[in-house]
Coordinates of C-alpha atoms and ligand atoms in Angstrom, one line a residue:
X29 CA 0.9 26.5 -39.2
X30 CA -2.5 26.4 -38.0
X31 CA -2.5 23.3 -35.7
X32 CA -4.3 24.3 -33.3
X33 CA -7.3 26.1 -35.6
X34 CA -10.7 25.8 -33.9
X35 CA -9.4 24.5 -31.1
X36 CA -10.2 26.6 -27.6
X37 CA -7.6 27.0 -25.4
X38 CA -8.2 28.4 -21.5
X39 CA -5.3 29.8 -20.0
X40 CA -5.2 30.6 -15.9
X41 CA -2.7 32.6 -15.0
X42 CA -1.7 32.5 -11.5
X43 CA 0.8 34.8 -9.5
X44 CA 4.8 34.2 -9.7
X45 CA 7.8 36.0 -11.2
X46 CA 7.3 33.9 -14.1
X47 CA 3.8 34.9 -15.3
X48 CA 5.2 37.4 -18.0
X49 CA 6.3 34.1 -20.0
X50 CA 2.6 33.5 -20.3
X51 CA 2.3 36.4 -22.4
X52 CA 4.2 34.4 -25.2
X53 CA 2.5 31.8 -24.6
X54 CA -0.6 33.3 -25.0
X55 CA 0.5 35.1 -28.1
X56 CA 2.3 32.2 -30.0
X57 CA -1.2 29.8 -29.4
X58 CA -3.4 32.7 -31.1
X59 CA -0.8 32.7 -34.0
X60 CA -1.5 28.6 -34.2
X61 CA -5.1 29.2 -34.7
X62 CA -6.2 28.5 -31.4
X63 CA -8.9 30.8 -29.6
X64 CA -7.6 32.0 -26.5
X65 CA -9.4 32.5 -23.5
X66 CA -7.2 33.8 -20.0
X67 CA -8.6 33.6 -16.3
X68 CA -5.9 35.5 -13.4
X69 CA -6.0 35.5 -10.5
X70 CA -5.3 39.0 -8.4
X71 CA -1.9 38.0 -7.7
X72 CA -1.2 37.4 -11.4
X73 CA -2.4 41.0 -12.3
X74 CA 0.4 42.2 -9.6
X75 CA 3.1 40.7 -12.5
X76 CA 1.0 41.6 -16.0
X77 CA -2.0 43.6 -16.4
X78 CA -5.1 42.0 -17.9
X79 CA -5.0 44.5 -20.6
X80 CA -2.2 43.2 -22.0
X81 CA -4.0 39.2 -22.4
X82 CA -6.7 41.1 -23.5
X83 CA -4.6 43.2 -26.5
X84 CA -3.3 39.7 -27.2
X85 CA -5.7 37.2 -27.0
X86 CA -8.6 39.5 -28.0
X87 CA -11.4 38.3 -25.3
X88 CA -12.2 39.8 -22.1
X89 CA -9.8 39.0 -19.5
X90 CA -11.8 37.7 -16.1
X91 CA -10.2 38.3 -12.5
X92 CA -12.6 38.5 -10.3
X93 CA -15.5 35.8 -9.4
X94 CA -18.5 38.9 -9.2
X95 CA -16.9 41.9 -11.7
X96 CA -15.4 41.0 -15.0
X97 CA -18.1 39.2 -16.5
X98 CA -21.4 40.5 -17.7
X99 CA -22.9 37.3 -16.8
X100 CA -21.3 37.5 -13.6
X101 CA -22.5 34.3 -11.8
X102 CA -22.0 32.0 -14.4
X103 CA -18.7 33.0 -15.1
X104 CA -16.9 30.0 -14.1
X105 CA -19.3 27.8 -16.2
X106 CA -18.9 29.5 -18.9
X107 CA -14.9 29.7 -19.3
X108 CA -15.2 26.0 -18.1
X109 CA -17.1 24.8 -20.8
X110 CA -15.3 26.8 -23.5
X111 CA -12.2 24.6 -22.6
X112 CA -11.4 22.2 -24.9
X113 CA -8.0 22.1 -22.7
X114 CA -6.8 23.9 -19.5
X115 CA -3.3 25.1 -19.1
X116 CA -2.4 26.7 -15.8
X117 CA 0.7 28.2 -16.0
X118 CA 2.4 29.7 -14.2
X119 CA 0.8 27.3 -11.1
X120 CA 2.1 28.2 -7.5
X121 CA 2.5 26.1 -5.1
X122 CA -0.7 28.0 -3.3
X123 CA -2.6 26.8 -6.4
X124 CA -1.3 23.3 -6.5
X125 CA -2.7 23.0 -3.1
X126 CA -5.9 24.1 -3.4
X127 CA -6.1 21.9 -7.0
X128 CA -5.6 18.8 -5.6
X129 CA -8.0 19.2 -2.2
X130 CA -10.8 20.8 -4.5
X131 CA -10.8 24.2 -2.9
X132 CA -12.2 27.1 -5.0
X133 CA -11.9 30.5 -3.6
X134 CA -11.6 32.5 -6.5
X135 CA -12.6 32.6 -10.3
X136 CA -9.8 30.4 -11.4
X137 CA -9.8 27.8 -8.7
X138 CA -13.6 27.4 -9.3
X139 CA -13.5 27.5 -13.6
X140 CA -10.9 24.2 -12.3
X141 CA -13.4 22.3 -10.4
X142 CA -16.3 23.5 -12.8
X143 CA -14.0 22.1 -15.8
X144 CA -14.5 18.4 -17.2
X145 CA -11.8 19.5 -19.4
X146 CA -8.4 18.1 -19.4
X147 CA -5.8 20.0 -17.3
X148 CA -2.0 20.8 -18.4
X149 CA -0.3 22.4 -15.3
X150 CA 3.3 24.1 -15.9
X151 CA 4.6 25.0 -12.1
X152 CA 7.4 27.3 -11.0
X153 CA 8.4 28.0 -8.0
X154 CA 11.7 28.2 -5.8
X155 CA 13.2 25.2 -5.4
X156 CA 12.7 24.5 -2.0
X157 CA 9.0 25.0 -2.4
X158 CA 8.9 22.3 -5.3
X159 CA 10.7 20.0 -3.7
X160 CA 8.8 20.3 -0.4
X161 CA 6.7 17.5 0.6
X162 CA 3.6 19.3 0.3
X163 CA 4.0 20.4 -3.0
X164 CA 5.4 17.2 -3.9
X165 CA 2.3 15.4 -2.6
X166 CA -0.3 17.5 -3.9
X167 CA 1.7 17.2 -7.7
X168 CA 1.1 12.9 -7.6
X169 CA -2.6 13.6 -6.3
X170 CA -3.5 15.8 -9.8
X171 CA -0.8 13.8 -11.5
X172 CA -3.0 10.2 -10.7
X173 CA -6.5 12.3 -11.2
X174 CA -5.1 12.3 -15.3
X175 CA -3.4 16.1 -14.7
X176 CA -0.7 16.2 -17.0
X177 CA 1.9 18.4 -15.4
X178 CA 5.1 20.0 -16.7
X179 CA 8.3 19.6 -15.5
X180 CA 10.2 22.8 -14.0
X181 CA 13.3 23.1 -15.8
X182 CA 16.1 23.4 -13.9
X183 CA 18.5 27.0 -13.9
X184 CA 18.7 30.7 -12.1
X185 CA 15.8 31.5 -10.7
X186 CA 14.8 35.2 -9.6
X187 CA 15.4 34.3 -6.1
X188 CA 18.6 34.2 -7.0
X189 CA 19.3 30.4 -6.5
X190 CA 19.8 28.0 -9.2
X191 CA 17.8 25.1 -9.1
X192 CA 14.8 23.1 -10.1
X193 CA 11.7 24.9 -10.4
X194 CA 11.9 27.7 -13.6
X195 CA 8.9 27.7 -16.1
X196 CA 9.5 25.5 -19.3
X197 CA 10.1 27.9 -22.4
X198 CA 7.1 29.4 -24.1
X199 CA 8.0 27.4 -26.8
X200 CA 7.6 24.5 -24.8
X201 CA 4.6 24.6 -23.3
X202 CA 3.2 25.3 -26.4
X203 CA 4.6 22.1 -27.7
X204 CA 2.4 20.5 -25.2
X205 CA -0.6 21.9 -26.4
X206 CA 0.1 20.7 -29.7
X207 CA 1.2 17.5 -28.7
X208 CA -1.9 16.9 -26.3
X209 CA -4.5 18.1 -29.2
X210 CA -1.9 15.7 -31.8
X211 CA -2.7 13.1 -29.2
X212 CA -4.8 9.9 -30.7
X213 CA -7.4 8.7 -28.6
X214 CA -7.1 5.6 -30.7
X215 CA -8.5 3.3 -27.7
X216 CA -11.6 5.2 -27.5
X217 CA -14.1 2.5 -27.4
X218 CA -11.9 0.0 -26.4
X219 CA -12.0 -2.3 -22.9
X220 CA -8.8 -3.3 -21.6
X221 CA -8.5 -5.2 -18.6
X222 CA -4.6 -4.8 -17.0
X223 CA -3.7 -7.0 -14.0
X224 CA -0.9 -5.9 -11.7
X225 CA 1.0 -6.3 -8.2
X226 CA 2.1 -10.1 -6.6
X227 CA -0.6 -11.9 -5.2
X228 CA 0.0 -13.9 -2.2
X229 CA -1.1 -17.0 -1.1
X230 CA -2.2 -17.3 3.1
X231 CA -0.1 -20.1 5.3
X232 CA -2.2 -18.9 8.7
X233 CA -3.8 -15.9 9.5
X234 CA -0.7 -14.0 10.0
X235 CA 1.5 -15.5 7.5
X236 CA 1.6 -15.6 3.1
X237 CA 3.8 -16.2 0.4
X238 CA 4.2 -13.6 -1.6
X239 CA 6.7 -11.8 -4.3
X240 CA 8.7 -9.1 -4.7
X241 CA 6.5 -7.0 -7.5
X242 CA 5.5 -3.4 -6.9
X243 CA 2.7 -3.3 -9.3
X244 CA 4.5 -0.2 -10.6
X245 CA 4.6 -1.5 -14.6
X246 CA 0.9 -2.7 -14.4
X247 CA -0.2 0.7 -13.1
X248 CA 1.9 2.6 -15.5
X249 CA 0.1 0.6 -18.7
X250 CA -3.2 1.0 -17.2
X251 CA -2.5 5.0 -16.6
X252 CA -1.7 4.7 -20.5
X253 CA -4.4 2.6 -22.1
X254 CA -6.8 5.1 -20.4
X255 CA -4.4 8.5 -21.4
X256 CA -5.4 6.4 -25.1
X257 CA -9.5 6.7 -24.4
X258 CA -9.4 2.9 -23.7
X259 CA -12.0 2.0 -20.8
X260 CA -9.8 0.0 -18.0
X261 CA -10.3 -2.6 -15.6
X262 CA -7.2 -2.4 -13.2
X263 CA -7.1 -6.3 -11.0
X264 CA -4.5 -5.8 -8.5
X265 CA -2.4 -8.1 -6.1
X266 CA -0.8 -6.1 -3.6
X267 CA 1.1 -2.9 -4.2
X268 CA 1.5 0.3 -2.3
X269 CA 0.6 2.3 -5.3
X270 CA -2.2 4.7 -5.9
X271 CA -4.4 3.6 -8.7
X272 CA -4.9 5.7 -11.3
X273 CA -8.1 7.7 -11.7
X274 CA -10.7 7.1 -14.1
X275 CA -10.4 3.1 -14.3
X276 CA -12.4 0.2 -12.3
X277 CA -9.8 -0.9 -9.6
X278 CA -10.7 -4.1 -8.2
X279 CA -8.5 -5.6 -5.2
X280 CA -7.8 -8.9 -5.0
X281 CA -5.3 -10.9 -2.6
X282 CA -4.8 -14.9 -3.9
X283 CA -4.3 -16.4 -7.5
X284 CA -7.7 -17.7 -7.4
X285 CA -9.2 -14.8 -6.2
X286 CA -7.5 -13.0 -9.7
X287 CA -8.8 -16.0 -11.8
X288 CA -11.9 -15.6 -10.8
X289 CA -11.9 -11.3 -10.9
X290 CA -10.4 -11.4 -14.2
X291 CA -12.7 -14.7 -15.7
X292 CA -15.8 -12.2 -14.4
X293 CA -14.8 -9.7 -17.4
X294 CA -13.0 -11.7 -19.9
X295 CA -15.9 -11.7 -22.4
X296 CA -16.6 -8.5 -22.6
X297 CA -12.5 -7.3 -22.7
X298 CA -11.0 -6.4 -25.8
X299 CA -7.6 -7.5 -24.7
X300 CA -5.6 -8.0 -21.4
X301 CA -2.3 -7.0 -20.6
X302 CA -1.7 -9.5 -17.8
X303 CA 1.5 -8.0 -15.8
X304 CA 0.6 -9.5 -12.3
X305 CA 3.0 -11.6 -10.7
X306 CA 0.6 -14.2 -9.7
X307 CA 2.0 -17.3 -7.5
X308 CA 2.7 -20.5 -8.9
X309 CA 1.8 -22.6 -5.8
X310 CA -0.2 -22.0 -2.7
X311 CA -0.2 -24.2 0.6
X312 CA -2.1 -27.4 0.6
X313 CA -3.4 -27.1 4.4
X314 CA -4.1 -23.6 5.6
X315 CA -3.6 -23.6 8.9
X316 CA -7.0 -21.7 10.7
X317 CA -4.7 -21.4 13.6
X318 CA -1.5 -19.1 14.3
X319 CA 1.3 -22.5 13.5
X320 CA 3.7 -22.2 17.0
X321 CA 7.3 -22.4 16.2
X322 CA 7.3 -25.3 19.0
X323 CA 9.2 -28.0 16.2
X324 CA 12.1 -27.7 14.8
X325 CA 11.5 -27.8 11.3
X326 CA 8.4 -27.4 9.4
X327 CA 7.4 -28.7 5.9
X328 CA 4.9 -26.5 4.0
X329 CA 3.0 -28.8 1.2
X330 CA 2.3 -26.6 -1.4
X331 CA 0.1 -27.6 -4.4
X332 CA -0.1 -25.7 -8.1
X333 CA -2.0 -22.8 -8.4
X334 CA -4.3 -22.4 -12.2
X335 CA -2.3 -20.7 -14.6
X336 CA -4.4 -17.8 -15.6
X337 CA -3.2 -16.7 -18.5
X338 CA -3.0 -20.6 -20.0
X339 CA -6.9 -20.5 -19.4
X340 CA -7.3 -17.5 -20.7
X341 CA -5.0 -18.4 -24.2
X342 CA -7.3 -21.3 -23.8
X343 CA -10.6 -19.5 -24.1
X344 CA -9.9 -17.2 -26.0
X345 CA -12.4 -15.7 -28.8
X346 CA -10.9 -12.4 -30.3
X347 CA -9.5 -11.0 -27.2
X348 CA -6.0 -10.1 -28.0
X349 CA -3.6 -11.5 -25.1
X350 CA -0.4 -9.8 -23.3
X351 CA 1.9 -11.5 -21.4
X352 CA 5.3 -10.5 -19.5
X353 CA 8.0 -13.0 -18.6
X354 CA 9.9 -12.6 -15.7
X355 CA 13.3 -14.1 -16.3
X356 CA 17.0 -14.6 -14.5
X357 CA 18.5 -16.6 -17.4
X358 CA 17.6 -17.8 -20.9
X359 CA 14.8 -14.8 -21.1
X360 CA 14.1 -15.0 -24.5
X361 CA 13.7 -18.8 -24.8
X362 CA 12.1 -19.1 -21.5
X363 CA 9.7 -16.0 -22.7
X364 CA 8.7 -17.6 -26.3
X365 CA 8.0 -20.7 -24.7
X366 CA 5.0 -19.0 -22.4
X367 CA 4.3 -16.9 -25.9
X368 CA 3.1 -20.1 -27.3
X369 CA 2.3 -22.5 -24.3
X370 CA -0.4 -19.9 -23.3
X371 CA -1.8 -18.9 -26.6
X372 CA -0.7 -15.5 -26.4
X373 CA 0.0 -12.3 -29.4
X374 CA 2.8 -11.1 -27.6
X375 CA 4.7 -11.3 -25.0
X376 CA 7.0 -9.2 -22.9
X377 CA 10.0 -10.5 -21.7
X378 CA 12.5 -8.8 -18.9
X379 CA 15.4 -9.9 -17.0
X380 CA 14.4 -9.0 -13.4
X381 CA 18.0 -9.5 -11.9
X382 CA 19.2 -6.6 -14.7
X383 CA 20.8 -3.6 -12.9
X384 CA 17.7 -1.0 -13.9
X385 CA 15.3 -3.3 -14.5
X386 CA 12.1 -5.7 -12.6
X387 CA 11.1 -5.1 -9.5
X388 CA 10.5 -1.8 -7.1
X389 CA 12.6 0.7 -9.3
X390 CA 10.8 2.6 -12.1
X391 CA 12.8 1.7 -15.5
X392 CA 12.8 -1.4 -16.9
X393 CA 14.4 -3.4 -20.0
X394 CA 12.4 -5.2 -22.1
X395 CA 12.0 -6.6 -25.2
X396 CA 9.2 -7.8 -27.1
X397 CA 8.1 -10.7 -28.7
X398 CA 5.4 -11.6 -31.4
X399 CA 4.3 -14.9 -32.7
X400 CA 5.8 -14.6 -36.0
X401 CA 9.5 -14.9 -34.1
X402 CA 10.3 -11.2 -34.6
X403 CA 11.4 -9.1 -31.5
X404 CA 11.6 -5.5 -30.6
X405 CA 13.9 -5.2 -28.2
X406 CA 14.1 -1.6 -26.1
X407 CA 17.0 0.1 -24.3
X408 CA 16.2 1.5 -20.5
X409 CA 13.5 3.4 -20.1
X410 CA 11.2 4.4 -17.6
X411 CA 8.3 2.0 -16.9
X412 CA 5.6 4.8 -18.2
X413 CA 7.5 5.2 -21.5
X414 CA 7.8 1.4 -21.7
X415 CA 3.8 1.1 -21.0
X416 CA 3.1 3.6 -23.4
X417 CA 5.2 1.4 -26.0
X418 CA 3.5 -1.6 -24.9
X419 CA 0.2 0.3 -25.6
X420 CA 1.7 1.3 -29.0
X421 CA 2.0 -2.4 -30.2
X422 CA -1.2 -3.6 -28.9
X423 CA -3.6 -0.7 -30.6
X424 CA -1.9 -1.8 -33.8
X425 CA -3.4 -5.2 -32.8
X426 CA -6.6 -4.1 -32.0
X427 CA -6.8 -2.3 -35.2
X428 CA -5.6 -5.1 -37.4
X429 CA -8.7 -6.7 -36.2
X430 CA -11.2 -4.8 -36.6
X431 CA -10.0 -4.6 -40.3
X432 CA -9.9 -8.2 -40.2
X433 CA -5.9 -8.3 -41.1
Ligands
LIG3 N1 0.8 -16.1 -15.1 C1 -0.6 -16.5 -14.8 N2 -0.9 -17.4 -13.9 C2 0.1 -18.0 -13.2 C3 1.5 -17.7 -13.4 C4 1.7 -16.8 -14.4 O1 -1.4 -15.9 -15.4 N3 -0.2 -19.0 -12.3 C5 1.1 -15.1 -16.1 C6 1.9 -13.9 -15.6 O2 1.0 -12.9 -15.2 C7 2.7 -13.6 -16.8 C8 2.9 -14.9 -17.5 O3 1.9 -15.8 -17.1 O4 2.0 -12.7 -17.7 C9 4.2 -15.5 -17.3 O5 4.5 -15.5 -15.9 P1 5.9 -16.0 -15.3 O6 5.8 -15.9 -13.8 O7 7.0 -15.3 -16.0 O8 5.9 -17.5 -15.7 P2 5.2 -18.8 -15.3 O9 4.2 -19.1 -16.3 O10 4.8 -18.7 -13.9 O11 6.4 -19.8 -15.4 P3 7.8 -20.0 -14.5 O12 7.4 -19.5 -13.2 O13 8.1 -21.4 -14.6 O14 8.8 -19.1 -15.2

């Protein structure tokens, strides 16, 4: 019953219809141990008084930046560093845009920025608020800083609309707590090196060859080896995606250029997850000039790029080595092949032409396969479930190890 003893809780409290849910929140946290500290801000105190957090939660409730405190000016600091976690629920879409652009113009926006702890945001709002642009945007700017955020359920809300946009049960934000404290951070300690996105190979200054990837999977298993405590070296081709906070993004454009980024680490990695679509061939002559389309057919000699991961297999010490297969036909026979031609632990094999699966949408369908000739193989899921899964399998690696299995 007591999951969450010890553990400190701060809960802001911002203004909507749903802030009375908080309440229960508040309430069934205390009965899980946890000690409960809540923040409001004015607008909050319009829907429940601070009395009743207080009654509830047994600690001083704080409102305002220069009054509630004894220790008025160090307020902020001092509910901030309490925080083992930060849950800010109900968030408006007010707060969700002054969270992401770092404005703090009140006790509860400053005990955010002040905060190294992690942050769980719950919105609610009307619909057409939470599906606005601007809230949209500013959600994927605290969602890549690490912020985990909530999903609105969907149902009546009190504007009398039905809709996406209602606060998650009490219940189930607690779950969240609990699941964020049940969390491992079993790749604390750990340095894993992820490459991503297509790189592409110059014919002349204005033209490449390049490949369809989005980067998308990449990103998603470096978001997760760092959600795990690992530290993260993210070498991307090109993609239009944001990279995720909190790891060392380096940009690269050609094959060589990854070879050569990635070589720079490999010594010091404890595994790499190597998801990059990386070109098999680049042009022989690169042409310094602009070529004119003045003949009627051209002929581009193309020569063999390094295969990375091969060298890698090759030079391996204990680094444990993850590779994805890209297939149209035979997938798994084609994928075991490259499982032992490059030397690595496992490999992940997907059939890009799949309907919900390979490149520019976010599921995928994999499975995955190990040395000993057994395979997993997974139904459609979303690329950030399949990284965390991918994540799964290679900490049990890792681990095995270090124990010397
Ligand atoms: N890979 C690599 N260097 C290359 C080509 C591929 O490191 N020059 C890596 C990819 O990042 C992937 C794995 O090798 O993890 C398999 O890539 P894939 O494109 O599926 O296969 P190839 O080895 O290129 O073989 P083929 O194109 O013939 O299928």
């Amino acid at each position: 019953m007591n999951e969450l003893e010890n553990k400190n809780v701060l809960i802001c409290v911002t203004g909507g219809i749903a802030t009375f849910k908080i309440v229960e929140v508040a309430s069934r946290l205390k009965k899980l141990g946890a000690n409960v500290r809540v923040v409001m801000t004015k607008a909050a105190t319009e829907f429940v008084s601070p009395r009743t957090f207080q009654e509830i939660t047994r600690n001083t409730v704080a409102v305002e930046m220069f009054k509630d405190a004894a220790d008025f000016n160090v307020a902020h600091i001092t509910l901030a560093n309490f925080a083992d976690v930060v849950l800010i629920a109900p968030a408006t879409a007010n707060f969700l845009a002054k969270a992401a652009h770092g404005i703090a113009d009140d006790l509860l926006t400053t005990t955010i920025l002040a905060t190294v702890a992690p942050l769980i945001v719950a919105p609610s709002m009307n619909t057409n608020m939470f599906e606005n642009p601007a809230t949209q945007e500013n959600l994927k700017i605290l969602a890549n800083r690490g912020v985990k955020i909530i999903e609105p359920a969907t149902g009546e809300l009190a504007c009398g609309i039905s809709g996406k946009g209602r606060l998650p049960e009490p219940e189930d934000i607690c779950e969240e707590i609990v699941k964020f404290f049940a969390a491992k951070k079993d790749l604390r300690g750990k340095k894993i090196l992820v490459t991503a996105g297509g790189t592409v190979e110059p014919i002349d200054p204005v033209r490449y060859i390049g490949n369809r990837s989005s980067g998308r999977m990449g990103y998603e298993v470096a978001r997760a080896a760092r959600n795990h405590g690992a530290e993260v070296i993210l070498i991307s081709g090109r993609s239009d995606l944001e990279p995720p906070a909190n790891v060392k993004f380096v940009r690269v454009e050609t094959a060589e250029q990854m070879r050569l980024s990635i070589l720079d680490e490999y010594s010091a990695v404890d595994a790499v997850v190597m998801t990059a679509a990386v070109s098999d061939y680049r042009v022989k002559h690169f042409s310094t000039q602009k070529i004119k389309k003045s003949a009627q057919s051209i002929i581009l000699e193309l020569v063999k790029n390094p295969d990375i991961l091969k060298e890698l297999g090759n030079l391996k010490k204990s680094q444990i080595l993850v590779g994805f297969a890209a297939e149209t036909e035979n997938v798994i026979n084609y994928a075991r092949g490259k499982l032992v031609e490059k030397n690595l632990d496992f490999i992940v094999a997907n059939d890009v032409s799949a309907e919900g699966a390979g490149f520019s949408v976010d599921t995928n369908i994999i499975s995955i396969i190990y040395r000993d000739g057994k395979m997993e193989n997974f139904p459609k899921m979303t690329k950030a479930e399949l990284a965390e899964k991918i994540i799964h399998r290679l900490t049990n690696f890792l681990d095995a190890r270090f124990s010397g299995q």
